[in-house]
Coordinates of C-alpha atoms in Angstrom, one line a residue:
X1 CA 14.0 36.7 22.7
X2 CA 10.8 36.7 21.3
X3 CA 8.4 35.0 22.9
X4 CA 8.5 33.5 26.6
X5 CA 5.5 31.7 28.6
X6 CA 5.3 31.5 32.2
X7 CA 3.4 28.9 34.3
X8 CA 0.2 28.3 31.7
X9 CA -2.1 27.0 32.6
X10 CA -5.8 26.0 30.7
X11 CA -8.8 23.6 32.1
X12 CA -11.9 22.9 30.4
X13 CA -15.3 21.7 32.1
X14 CA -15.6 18.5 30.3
X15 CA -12.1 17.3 30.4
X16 CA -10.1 19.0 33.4
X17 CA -6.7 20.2 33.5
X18 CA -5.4 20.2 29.8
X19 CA -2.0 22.5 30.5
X20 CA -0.6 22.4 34.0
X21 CA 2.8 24.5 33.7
X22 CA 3.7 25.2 30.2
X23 CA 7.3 27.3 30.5
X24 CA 8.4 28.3 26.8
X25 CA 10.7 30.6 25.2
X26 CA 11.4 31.3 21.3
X27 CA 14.3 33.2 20.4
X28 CA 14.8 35.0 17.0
X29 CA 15.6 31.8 14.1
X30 CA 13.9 29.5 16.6
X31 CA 12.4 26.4 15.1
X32 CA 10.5 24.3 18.1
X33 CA 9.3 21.2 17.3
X34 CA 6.7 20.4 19.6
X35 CA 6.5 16.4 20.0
X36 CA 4.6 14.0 22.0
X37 CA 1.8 11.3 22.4
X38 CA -1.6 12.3 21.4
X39 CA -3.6 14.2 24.3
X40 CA -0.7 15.3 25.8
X41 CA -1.9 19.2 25.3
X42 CA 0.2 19.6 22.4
X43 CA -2.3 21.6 20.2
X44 CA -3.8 23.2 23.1
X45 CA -0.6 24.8 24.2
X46 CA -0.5 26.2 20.4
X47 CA -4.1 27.3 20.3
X48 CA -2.9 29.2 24.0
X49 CA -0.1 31.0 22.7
X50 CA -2.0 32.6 19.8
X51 CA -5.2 33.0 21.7
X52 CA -7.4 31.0 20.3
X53 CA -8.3 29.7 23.7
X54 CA -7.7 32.0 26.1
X55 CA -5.5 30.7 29.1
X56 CA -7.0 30.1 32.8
X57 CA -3.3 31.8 34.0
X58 CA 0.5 32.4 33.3
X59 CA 2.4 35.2 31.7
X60 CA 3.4 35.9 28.4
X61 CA 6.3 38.0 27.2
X62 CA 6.0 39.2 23.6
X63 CA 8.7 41.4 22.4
X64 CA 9.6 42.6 25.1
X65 CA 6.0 43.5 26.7
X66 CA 4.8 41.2 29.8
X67 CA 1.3 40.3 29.7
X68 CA -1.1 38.6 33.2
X69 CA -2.5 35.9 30.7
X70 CA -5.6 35.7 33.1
X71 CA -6.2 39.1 32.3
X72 CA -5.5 40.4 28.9
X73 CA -7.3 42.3 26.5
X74 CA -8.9 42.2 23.8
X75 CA -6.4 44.8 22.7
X76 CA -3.6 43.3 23.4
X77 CA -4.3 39.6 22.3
X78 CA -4.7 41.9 18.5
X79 CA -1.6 43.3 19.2
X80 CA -0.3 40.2 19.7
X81 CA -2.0 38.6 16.8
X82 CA -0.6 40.9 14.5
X83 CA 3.1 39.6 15.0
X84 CA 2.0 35.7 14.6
X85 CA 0.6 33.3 12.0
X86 CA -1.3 30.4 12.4
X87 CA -1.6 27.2 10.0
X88 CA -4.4 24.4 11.1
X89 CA -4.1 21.0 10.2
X90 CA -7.5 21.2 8.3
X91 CA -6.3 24.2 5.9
X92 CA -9.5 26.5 7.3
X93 CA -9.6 28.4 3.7
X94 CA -12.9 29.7 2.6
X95 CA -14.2 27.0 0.2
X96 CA -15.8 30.0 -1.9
X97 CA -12.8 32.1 -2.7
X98 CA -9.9 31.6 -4.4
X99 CA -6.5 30.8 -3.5
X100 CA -5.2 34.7 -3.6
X101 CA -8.7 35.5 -2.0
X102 CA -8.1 33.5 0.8
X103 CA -4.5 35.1 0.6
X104 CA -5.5 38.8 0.6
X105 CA -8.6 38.2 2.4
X106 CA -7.0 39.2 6.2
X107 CA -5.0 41.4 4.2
X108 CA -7.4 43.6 3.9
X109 CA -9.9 43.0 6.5
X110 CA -7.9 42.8 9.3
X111 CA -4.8 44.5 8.6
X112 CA -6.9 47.4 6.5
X113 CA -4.6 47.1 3.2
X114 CA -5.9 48.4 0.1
X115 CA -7.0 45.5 -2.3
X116 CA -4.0 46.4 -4.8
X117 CA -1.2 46.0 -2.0
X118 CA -3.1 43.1 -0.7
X119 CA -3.0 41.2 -4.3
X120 CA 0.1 41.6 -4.8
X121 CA 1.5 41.0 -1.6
X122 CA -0.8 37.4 -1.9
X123 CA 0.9 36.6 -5.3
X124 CA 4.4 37.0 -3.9
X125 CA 3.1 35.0 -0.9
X126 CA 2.2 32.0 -3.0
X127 CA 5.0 32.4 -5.6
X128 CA 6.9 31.4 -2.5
X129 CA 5.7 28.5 -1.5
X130 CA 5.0 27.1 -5.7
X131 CA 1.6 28.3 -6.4
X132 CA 2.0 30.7 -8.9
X133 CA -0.1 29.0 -11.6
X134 CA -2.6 28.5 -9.0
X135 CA -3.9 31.8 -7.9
X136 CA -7.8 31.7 -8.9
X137 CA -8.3 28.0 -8.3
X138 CA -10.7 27.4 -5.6
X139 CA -10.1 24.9 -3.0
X140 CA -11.9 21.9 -4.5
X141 CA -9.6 22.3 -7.2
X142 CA -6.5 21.9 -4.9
X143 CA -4.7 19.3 -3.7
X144 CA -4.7 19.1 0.2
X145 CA -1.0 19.5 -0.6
X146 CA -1.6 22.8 -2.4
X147 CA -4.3 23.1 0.0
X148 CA -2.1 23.8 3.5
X149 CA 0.8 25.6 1.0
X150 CA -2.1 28.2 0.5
X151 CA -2.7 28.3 4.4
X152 CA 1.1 28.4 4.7
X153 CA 1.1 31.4 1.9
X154 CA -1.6 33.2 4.1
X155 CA 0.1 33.4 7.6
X156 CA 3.2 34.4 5.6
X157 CA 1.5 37.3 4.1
X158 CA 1.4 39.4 7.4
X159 CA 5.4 39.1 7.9
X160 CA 5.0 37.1 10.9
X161 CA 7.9 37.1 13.9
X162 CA 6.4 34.0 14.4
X163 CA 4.4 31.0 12.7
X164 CA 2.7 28.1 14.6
X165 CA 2.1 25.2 13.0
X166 CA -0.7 22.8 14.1
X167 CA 0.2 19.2 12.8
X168 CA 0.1 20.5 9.1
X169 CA 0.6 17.4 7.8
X170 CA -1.9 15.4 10.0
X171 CA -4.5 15.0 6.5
X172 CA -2.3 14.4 3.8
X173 CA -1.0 11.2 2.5
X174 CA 2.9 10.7 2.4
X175 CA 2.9 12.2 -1.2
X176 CA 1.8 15.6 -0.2
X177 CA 3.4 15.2 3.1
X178 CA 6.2 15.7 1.4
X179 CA 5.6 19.1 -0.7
X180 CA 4.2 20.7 2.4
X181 CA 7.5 19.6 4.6
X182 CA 9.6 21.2 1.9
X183 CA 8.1 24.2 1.9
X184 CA 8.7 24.4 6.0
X185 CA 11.6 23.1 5.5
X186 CA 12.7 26.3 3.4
X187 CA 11.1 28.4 5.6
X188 CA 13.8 26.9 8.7
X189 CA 16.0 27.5 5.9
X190 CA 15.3 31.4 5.5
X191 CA 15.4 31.7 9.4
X192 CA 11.8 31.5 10.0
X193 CA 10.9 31.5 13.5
X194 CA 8.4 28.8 13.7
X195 CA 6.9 26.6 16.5
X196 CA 5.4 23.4 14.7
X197 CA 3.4 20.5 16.9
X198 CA 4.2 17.4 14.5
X199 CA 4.6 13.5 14.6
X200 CA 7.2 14.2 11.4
X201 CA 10.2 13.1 13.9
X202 CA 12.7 12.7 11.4
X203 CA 11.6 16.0 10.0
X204 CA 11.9 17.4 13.1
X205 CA 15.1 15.7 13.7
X206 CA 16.6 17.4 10.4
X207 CA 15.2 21.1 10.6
X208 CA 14.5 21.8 14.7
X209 CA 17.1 23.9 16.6
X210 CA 15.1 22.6 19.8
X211 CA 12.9 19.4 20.5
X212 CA 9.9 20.0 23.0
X213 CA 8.5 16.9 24.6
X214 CA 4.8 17.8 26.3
X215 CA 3.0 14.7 28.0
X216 CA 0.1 15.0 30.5
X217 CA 0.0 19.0 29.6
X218 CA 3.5 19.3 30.8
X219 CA 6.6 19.9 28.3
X220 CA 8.3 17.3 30.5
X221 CA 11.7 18.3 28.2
X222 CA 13.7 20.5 25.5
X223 CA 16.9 20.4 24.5
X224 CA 18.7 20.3 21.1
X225 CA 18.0 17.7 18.3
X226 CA 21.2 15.7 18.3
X227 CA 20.6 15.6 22.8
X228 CA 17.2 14.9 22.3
X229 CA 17.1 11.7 19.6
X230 CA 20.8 10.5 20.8
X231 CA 21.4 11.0 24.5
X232 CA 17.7 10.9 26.4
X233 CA 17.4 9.6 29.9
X234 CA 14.1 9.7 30.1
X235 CA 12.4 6.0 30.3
X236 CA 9.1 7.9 28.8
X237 CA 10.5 9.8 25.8
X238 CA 12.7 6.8 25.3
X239 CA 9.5 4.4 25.0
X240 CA 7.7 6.8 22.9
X241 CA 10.5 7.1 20.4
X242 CA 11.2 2.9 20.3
X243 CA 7.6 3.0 19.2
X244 CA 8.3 4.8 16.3
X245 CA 10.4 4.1 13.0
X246 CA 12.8 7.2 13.1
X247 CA 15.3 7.2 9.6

């Protein structure tokens, strides 16, 4: 096991309980899709587990190491960090560099790389996921497609145990929602270990080895795909999938 979350828990001032028990565990090859109506502390529960908001309480097991979530550090959350990769729905690259910068960028910052290993560990990174004849191209002269494949080449480049996926399709039009899919799709394929928050259902349906269900900042369910979509009895997850055209 890689990764297991005890009893999280996060509030905010302005909008109150957000997570009220999140229990989680990601094994090795793991590919969670995270599912759910909007507001139901799907992103939130993402944003937790790498840190970028900081939980009220719970505990986190990371290989192997138990952590008080209420009381980390600053040293461990990096530790942490340096096993995980993020990709936003909004693509978050710096608008002024290119598509290798924004590759090699936390390369070298972050990971202190020298700028030669950092290249060419960028290039391989977006050979990978079909952007090879778009290394020096700034963002406005991507696609939002090619846009979130260059996020997806960047949390690659650190050799992730784990990627988290925040509704990386959420901006694009059907069209790219494809090309992005497929390169996830191939990452499942490699034996990724990914946890992806997405309303793709049938592309959940196809490449997760587990279905999470969160509503009201609970994950009320998880089980396999072919349970999940087939054999629910759950009035709630059945009326939120009815509403949805599922191939």
């Amino acid at each position: 096991m890689i990764l297991e979350v005890k009893n999280m828990k996060k509030s905010f001032p302005e909008a109150g309980e957000v997570l009220k028990n999140i229990n989680l565990s990601v094994d090795k090859g793991d590919v969670i899709a995270v599912i759910g109506p909007s507001g139901g502390g799907k992103t939130t529960m993402l944003r937790c587990l790498n840190f970028l908001e900081t939980p009220d309480s719970g505990t986190m097991i990371f290989d192997g190491a138990e952590y008080d979530l209420r009381n980390i550090s600053k040293s461990d959350i990096y530790s942490i960090r340096k096993h995980t990769g993020f990709v936003f729905q909004n693509y978050n690259l710096f608008l002024n560099k290119t598509a290798i910068q924004n590759v090699a960028e936390g390369l070298v910052t972050a990971r202190k790389m020298n700028k030669k290993e950092a290249r060419a560990k960028a290039e391989l990174a977006l050979t990978n996921v079909g952007l090879a004849d778009r290394l020096d191209y700034y963002p406005n002269r991507l696609s939002g497609g090619q846009q979130q494949r260059v996020a997806i080449a960047r949390a690659m480049a650190t050799d992730p145990e784990i990627i988290y996926f925040d509704e990386p399709t959420s901006a694009l039009d059907p069209e790219l929602t494809r090309e992005v899919l497929d390169v996830i799709r191939r990452l499942a394929g490699e034996g990724r270990t990914m946890v992806v928050v997405t309303h793709e259902l049938e592309f959940a349906r196809n490449i997760a080895t587990r279905i999470a269900f969160m509503e009201d900042g609970e994950i009320v369910t998880s089980s396999d795909p072919e349970t999940f979509f087939s054999s629910v009895n759950n009035e709630r997850i059945e009326q939120f999938l009815s509403n949805i055209k599922i191939k």
